[in-house]
mmCIF file of N, CA and C in Angstrom:
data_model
loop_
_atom_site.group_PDB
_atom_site.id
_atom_site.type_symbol
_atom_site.label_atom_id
_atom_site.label_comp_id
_atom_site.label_asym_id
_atom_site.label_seq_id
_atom_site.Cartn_x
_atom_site.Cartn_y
_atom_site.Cartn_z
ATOM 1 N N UNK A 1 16.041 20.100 14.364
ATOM 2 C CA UNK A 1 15.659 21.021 13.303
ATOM 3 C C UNK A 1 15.919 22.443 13.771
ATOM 4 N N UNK A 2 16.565 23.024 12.750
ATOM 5 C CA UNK A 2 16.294 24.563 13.260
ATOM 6 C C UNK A 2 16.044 25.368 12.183
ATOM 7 N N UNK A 3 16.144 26.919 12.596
ATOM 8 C CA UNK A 3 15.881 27.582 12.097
ATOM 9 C C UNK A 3 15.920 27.524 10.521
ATOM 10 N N UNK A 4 16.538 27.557 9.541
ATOM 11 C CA UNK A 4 16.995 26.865 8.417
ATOM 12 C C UNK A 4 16.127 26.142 7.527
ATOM 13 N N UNK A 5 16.063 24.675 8.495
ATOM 14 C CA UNK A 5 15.439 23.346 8.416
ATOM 15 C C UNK A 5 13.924 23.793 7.882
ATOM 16 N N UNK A 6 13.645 24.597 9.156
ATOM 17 C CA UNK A 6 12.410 25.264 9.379
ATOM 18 C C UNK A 6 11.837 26.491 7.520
ATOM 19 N N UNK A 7 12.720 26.924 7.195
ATOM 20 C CA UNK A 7 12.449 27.354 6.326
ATOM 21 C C UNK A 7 12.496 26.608 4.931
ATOM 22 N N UNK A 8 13.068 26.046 4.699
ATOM 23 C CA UNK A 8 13.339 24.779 3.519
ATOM 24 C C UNK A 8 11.798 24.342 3.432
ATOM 25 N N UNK A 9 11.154 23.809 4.304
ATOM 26 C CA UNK A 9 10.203 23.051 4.808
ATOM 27 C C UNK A 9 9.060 23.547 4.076
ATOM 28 N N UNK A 10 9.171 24.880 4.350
ATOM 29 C CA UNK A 10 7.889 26.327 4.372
ATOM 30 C C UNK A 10 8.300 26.142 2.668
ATOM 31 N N UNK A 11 9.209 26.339 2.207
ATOM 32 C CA UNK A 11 9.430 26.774 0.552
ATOM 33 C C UNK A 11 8.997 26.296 0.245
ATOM 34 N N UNK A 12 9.767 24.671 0.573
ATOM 35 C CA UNK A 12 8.682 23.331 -0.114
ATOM 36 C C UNK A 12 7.707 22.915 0.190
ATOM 37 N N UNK A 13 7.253 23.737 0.864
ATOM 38 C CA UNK A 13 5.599 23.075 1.526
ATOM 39 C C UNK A 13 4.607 23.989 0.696
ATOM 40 N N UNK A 14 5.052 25.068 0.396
ATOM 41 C CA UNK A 14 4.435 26.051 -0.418
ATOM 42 C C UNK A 14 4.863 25.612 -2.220
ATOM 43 N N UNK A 15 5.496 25.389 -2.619
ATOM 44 C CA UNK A 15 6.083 24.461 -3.971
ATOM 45 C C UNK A 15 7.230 23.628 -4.105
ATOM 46 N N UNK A 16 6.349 22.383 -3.924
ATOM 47 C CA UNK A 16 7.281 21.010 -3.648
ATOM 48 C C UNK A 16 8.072 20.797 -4.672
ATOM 49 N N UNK A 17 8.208 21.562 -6.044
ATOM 50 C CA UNK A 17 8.992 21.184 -6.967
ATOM 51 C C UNK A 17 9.970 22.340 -7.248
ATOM 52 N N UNK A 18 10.358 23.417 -6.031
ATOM 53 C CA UNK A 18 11.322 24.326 -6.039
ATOM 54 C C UNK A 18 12.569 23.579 -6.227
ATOM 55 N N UNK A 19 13.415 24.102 -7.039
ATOM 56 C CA UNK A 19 15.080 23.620 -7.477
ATOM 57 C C UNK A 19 15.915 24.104 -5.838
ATOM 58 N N UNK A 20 16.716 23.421 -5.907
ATOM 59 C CA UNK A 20 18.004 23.148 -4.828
ATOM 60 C C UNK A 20 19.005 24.308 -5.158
ATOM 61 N N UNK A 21 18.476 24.922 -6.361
ATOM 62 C CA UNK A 21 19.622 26.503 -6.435
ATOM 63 C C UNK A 21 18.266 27.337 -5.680
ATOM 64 N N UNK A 22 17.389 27.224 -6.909
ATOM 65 C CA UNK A 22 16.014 28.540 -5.956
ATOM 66 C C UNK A 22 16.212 28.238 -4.455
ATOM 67 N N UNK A 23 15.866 27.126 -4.116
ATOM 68 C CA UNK A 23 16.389 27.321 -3.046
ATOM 69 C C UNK A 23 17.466 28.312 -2.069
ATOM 70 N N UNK A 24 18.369 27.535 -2.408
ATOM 71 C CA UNK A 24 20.044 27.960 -1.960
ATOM 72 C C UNK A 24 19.921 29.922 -2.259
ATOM 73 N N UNK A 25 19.391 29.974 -3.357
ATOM 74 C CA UNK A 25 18.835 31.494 -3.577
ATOM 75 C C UNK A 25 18.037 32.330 -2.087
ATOM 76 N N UNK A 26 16.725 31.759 -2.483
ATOM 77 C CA UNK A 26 16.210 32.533 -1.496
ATOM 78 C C UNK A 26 16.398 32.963 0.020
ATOM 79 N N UNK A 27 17.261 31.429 0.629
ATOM 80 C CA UNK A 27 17.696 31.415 1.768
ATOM 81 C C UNK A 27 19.007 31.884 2.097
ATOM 82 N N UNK A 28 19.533 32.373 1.160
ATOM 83 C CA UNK A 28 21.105 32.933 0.563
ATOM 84 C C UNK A 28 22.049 31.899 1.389
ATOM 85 N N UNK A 29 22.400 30.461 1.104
ATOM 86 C CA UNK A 29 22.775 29.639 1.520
ATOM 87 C C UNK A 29 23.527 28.853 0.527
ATOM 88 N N UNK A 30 24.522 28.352 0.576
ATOM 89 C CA UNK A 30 25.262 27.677 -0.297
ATOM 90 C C UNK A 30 24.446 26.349 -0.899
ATOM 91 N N UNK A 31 24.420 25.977 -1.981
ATOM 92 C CA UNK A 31 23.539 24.790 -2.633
ATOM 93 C C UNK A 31 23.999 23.334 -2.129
ATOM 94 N N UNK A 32 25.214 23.623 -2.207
ATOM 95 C CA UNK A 32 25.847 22.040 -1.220
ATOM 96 C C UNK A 32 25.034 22.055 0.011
ATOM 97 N N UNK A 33 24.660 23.740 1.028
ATOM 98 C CA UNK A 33 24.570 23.383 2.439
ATOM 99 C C UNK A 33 22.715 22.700 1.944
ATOM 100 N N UNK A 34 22.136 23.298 1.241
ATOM 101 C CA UNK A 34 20.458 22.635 0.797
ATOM 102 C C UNK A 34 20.184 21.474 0.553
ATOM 103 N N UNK A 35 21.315 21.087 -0.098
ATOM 104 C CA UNK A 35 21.032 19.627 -1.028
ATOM 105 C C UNK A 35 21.934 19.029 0.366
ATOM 106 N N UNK A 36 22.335 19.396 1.486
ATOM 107 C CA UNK A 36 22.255 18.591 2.906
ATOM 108 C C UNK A 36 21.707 18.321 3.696
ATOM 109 N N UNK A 37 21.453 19.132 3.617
ATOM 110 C CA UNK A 37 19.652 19.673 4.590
ATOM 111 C C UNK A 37 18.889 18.727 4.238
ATOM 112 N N UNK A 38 18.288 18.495 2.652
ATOM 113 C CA UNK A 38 17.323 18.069 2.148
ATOM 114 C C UNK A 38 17.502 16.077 2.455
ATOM 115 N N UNK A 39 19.240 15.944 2.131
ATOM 116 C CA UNK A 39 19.073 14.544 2.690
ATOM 117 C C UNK A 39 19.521 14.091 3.517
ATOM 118 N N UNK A 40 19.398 15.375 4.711
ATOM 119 C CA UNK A 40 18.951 14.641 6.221
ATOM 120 C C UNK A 40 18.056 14.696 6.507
ATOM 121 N N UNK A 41 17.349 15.437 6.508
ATOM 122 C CA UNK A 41 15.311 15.772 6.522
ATOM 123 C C UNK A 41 14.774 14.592 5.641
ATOM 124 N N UNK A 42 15.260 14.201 4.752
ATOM 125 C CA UNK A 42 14.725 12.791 3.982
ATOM 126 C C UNK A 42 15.134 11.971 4.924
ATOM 127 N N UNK A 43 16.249 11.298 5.139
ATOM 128 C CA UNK A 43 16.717 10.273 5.880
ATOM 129 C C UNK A 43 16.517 9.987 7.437
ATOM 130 N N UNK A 44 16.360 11.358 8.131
ATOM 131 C CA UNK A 44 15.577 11.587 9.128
ATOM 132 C C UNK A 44 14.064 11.258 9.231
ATOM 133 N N UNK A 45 13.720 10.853 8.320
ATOM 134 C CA UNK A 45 12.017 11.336 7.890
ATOM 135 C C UNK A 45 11.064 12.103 8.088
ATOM 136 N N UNK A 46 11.710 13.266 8.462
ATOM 137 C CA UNK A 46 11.054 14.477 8.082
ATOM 138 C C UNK A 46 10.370 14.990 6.851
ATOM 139 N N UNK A 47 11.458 14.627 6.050
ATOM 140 C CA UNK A 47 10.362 14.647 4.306
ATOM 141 C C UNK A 47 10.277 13.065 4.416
ATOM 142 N N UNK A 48 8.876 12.651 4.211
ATOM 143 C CA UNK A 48 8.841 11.885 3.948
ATOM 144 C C UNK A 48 8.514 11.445 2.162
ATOM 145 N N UNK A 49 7.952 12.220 1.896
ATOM 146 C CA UNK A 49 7.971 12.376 0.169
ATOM 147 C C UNK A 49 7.579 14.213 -0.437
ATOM 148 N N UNK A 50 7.626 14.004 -1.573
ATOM 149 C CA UNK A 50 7.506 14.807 -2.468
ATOM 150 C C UNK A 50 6.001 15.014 -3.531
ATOM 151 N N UNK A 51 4.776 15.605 -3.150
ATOM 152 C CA UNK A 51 3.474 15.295 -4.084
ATOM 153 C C UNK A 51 3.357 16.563 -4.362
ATOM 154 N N UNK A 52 2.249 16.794 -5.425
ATOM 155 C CA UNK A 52 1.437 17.603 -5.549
ATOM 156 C C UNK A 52 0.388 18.219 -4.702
ATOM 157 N N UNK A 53 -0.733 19.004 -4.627
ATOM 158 C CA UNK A 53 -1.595 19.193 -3.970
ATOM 159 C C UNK A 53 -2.675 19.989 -5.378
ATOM 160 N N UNK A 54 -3.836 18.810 -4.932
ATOM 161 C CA UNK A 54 -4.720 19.486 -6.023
ATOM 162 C C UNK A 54 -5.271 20.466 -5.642
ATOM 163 N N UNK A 55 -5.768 21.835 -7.232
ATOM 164 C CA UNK A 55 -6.511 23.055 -6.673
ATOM 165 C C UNK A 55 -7.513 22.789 -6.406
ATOM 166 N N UNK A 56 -8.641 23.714 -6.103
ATOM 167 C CA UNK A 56 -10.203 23.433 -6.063
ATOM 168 C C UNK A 56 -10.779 23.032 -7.456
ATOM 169 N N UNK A 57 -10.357 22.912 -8.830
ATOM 170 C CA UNK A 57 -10.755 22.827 -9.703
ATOM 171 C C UNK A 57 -10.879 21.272 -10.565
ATOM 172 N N UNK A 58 -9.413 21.173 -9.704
ATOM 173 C CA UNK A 58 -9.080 19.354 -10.017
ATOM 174 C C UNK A 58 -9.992 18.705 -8.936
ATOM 175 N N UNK A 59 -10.209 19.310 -7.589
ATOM 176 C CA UNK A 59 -11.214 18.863 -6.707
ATOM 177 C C UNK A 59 -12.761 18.361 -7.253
ATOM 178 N N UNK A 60 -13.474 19.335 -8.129
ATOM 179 C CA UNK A 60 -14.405 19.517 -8.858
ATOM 180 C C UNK A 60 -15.093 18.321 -8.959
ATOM 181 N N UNK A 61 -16.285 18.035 -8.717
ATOM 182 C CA UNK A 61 -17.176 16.608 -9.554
ATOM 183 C C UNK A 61 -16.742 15.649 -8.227
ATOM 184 N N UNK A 62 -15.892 16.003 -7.135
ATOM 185 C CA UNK A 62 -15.690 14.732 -6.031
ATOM 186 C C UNK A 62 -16.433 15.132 -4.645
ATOM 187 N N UNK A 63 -17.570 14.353 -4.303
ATOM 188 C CA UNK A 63 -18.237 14.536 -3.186
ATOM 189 C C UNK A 63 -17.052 14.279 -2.060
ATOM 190 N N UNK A 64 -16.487 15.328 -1.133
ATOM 191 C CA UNK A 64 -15.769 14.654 0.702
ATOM 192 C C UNK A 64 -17.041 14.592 1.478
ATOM 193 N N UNK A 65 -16.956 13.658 2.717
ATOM 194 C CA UNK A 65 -17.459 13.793 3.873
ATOM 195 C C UNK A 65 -16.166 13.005 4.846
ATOM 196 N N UNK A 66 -16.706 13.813 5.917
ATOM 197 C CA UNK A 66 -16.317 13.259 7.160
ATOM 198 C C UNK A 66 -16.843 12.366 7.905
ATOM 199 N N UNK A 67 -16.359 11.652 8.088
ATOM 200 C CA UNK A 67 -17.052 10.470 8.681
ATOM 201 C C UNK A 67 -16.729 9.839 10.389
ATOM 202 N N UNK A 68 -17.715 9.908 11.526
ATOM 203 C CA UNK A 68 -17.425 9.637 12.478
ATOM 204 C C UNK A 68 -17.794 8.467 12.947
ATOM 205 N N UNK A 69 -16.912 7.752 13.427
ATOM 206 C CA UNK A 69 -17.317 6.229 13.556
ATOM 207 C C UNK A 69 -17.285 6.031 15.500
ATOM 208 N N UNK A 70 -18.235 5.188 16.005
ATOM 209 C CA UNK A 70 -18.028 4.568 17.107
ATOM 210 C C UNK A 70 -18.029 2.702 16.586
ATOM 211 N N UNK A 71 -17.002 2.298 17.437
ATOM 212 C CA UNK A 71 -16.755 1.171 17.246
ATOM 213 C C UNK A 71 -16.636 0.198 18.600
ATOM 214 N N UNK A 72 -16.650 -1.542 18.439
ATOM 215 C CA UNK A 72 -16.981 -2.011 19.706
ATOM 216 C C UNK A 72 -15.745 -1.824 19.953
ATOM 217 N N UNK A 73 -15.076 -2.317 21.516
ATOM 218 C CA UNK A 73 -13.997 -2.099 22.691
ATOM 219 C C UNK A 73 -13.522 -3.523 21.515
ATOM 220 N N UNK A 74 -12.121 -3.283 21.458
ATOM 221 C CA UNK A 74 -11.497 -4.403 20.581
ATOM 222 C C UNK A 74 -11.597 -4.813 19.352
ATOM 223 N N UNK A 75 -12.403 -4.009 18.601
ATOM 224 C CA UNK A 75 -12.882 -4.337 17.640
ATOM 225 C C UNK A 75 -11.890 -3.437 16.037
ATOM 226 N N UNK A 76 -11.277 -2.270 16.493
ATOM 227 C CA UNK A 76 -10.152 -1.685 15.627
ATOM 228 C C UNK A 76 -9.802 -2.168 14.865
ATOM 229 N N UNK A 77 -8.878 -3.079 14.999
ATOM 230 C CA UNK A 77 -7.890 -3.616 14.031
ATOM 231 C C UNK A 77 -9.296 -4.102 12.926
ATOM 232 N N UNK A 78 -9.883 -4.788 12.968
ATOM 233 C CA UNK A 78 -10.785 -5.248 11.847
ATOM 234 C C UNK A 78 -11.388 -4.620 11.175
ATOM 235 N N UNK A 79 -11.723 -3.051 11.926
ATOM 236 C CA UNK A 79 -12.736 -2.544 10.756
ATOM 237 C C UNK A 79 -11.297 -1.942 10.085
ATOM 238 N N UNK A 80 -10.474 -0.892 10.721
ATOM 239 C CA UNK A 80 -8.890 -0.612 10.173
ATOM 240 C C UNK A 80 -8.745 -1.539 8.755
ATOM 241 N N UNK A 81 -8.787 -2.523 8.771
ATOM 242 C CA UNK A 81 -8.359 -3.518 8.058
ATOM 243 C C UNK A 81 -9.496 -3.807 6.722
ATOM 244 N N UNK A 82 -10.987 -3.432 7.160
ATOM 245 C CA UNK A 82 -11.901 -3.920 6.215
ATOM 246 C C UNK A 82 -12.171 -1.974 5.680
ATOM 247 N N UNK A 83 -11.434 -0.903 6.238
ATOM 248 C CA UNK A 83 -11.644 0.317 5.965
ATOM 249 C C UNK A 83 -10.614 0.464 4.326
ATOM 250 N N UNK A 84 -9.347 -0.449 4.884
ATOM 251 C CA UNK A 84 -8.345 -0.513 3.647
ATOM 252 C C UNK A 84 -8.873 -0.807 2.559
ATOM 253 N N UNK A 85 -9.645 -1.409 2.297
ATOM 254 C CA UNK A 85 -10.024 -2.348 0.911
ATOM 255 C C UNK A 85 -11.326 -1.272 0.306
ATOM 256 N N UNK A 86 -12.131 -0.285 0.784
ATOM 257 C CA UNK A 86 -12.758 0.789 0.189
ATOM 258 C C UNK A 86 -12.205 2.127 -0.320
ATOM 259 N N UNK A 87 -11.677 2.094 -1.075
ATOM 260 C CA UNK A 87 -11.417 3.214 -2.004
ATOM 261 C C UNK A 87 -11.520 4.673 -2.067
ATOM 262 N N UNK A 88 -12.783 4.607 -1.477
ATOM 263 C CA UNK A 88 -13.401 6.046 -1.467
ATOM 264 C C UNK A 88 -12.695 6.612 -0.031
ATOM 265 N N UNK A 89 -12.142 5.724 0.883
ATOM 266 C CA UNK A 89 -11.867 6.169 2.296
ATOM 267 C C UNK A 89 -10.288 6.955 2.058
ATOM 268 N N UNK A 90 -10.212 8.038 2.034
ATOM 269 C CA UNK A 90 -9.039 8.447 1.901
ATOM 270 C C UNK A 90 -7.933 8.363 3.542
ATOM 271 N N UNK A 91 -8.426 9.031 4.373
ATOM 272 C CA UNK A 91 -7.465 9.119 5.660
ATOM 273 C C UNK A 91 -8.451 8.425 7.017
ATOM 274 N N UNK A 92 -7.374 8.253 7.929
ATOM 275 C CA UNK A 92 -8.151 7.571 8.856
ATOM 276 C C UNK A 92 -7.949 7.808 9.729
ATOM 277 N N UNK A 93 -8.128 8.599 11.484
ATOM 278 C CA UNK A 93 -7.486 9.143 12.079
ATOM 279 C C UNK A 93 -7.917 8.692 13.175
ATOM 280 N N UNK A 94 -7.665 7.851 14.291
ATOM 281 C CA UNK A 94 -7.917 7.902 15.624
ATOM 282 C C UNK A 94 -8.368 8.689 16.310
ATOM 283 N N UNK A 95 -9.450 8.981 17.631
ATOM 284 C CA UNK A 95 -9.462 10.261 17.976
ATOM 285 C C UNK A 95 -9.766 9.968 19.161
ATOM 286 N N UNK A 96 -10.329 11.009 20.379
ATOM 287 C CA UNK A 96 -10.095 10.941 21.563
ATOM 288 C C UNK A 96 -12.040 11.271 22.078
ATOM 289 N N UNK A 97 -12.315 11.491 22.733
ATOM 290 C CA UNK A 97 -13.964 11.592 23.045
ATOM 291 C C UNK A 97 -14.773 10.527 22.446
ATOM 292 N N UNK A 98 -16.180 11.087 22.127
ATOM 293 C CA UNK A 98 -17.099 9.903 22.024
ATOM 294 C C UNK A 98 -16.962 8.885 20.921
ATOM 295 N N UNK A 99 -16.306 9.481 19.940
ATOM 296 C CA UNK A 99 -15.852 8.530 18.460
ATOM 297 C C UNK A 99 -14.569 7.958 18.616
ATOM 298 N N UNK A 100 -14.688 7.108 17.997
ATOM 299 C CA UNK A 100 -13.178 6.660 17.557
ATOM 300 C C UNK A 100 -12.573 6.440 16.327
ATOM 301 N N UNK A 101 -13.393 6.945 15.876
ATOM 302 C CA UNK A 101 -12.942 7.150 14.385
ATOM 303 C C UNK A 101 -13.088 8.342 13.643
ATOM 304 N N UNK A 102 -12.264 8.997 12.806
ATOM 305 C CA UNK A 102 -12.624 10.012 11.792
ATOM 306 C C UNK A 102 -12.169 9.771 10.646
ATOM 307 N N UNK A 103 -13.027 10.194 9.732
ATOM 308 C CA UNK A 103 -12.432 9.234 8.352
ATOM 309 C C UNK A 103 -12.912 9.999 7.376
ATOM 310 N N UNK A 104 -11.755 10.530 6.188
ATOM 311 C CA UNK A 104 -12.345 11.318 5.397
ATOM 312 C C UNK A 104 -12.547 10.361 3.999
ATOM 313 N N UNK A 105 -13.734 10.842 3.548
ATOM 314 C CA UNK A 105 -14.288 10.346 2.539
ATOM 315 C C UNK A 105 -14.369 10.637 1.059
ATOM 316 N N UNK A 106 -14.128 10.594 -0.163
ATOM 317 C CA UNK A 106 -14.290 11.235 -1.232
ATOM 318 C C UNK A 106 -15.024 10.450 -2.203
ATOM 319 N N UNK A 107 -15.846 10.784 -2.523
ATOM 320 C CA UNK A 107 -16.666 9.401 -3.798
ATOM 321 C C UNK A 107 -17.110 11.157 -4.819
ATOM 322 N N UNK A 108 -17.628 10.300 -6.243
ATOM 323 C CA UNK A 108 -17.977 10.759 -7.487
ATOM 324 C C UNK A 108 -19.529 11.529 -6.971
ATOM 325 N N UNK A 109 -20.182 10.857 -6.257
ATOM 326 C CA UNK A 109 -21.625 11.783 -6.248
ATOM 327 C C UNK A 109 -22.202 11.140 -4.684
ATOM 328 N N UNK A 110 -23.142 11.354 -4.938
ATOM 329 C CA UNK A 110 -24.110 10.860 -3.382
ATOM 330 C C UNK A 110 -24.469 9.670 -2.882
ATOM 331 N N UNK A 111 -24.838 9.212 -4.526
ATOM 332 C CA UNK A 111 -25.328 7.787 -4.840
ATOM 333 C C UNK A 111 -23.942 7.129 -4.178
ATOM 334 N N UNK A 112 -22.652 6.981 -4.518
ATOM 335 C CA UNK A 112 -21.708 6.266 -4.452
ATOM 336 C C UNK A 112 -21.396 6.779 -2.627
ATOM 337 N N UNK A 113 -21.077 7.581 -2.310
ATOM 338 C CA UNK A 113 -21.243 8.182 -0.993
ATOM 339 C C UNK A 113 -22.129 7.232 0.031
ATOM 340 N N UNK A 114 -23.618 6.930 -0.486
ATOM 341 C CA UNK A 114 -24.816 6.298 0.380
ATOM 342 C C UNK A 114 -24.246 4.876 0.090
ATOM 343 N N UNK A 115 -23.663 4.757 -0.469
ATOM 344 C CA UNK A 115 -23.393 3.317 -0.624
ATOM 345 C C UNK A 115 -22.361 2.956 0.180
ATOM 346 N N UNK A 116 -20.719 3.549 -0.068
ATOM 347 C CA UNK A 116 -20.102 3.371 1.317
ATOM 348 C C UNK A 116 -20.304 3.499 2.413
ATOM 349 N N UNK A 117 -21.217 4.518 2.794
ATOM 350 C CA UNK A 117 -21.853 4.909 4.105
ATOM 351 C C UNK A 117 -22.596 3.435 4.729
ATOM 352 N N UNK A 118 -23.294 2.263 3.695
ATOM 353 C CA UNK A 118 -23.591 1.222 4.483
ATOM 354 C C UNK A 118 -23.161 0.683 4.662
ATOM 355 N N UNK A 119 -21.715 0.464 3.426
ATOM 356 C CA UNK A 119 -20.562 -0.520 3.283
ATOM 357 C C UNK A 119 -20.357 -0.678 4.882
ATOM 358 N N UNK A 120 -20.089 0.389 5.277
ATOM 359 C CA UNK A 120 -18.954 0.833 6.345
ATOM 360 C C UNK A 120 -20.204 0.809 7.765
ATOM 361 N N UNK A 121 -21.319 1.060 7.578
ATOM 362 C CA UNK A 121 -21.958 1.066 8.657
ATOM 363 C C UNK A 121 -22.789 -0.715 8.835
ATOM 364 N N UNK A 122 -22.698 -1.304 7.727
ATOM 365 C CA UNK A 122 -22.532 -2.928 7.867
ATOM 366 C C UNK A 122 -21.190 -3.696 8.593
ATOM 367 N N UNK A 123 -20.385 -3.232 8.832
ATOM 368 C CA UNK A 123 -19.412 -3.889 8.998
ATOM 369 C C UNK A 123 -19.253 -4.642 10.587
ATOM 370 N N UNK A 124 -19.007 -5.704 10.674
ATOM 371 C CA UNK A 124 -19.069 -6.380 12.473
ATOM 372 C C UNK A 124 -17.913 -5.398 12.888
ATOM 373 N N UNK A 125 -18.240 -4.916 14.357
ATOM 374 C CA UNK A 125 -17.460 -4.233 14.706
ATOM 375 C C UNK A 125 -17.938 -2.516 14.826
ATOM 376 N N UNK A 126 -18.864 -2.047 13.922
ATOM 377 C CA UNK A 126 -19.088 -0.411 14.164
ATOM 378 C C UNK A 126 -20.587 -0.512 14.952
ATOM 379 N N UNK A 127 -20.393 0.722 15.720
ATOM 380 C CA UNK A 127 -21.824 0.451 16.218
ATOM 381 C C UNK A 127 -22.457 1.348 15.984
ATOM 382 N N UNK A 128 -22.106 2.788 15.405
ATOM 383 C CA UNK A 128 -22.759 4.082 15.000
ATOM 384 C C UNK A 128 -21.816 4.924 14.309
ATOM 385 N N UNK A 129 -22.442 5.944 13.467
ATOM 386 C CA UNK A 129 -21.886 6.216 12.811
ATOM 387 C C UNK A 129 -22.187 7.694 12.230
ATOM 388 N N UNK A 130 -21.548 8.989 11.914
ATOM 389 C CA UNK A 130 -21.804 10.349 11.951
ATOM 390 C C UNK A 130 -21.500 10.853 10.689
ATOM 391 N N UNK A 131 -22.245 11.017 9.917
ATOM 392 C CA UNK A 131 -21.770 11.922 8.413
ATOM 393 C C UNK A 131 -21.845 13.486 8.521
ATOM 394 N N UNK A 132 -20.560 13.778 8.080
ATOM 395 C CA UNK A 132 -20.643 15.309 7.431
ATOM 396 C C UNK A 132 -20.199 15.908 6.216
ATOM 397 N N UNK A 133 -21.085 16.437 5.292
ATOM 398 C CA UNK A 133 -20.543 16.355 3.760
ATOM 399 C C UNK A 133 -19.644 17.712 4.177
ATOM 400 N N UNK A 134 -18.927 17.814 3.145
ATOM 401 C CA UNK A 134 -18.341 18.935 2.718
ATOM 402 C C UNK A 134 -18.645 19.802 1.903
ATOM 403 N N UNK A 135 -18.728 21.014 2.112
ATOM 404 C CA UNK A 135 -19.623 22.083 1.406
ATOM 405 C C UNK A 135 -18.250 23.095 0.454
ATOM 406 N N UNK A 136 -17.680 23.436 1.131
ATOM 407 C CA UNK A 136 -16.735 24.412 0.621
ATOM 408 C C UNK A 136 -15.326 24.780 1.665
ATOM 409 N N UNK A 137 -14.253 24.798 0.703
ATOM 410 C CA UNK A 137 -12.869 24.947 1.480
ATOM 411 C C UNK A 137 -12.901 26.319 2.024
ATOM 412 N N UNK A 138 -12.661 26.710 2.976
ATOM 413 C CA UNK A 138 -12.568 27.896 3.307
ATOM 414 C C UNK A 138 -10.816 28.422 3.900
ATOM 415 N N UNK A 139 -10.557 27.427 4.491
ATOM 416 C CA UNK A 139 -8.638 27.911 4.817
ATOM 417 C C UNK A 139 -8.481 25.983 4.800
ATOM 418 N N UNK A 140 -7.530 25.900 3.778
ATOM 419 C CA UNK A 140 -6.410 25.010 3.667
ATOM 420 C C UNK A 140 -5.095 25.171 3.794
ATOM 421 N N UNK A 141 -4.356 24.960 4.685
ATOM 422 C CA UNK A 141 -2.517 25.078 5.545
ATOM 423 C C UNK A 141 -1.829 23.503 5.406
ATOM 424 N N UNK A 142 -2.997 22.527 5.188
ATOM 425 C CA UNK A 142 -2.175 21.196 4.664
ATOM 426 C C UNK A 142 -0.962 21.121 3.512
ATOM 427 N N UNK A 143 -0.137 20.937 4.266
ATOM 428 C CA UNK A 143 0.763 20.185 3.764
ATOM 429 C C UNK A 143 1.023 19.258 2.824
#
């Protein structure tokens, strides 16, 4: 990747539905050299797709928490596997220190929230478990 690559990235990371001329525009770059770029960075898998990103407004009415899981020695793959089939679990992230799990959460209210929270703290395999709601976005840079 270079320099270039690097900027394409930023345009579309900032509006994923910029045209391949705007493009070729802003970077004052020929539209053939963009629409090359774009499908080697696809085929490379660098882009791996193309979404939206909701505002705070479409956010609205959805409880997040974070969720920290300790789990038994060997025991991963199963909860991984029984984490898939709950809905409300959006991402799932491996991590390094006392947890081994981080897991972000989104449900409709609290009620539905306390309920996955046992789903997930019933499960063979977890042995403790750390909630943190989400209060307010303060800097979002996600992608």
């Amino acid at each position: 990747m270079d320099e270039l690559d690097r900027n394409i990235l930023g345009l579309l990371g900032a509006d994923a539905r910029m045209s391949v001329a705007t493009l070729a525009r802003r970077l004052k770059v020929a539209r053939s050299t963009i629409q090359a770029r774009l499908e080697r960075l696809e085929t490379s898998g660098i882009i791996a797709g193309y979404t939206l990103k909701l505002g705070e407004s479409a956010k609205q009415g959805r409880l997040r928490a974070s969720v920290l899981l300790s789990i038994e020695p060997r025991a991963q793959a199963g909860v991984l596997q029984r984490l898939k089939s709950i809905s409300e679990v959006e991402k799932v992230f491996t991590t390094s220190g006392r947890f081994d799990l981080l897991m972000q959460i989104a449900c409709a209210n609290t009620q539905v929230l306390d309920q996955v929270l046992d789903q997930i703290g019933q499960m063979t395999g977890v042995k403790s478990s750390e909630s943190l709601i989400h209060l307010s976005t303060r800097i979002d840079r996600a992608v």
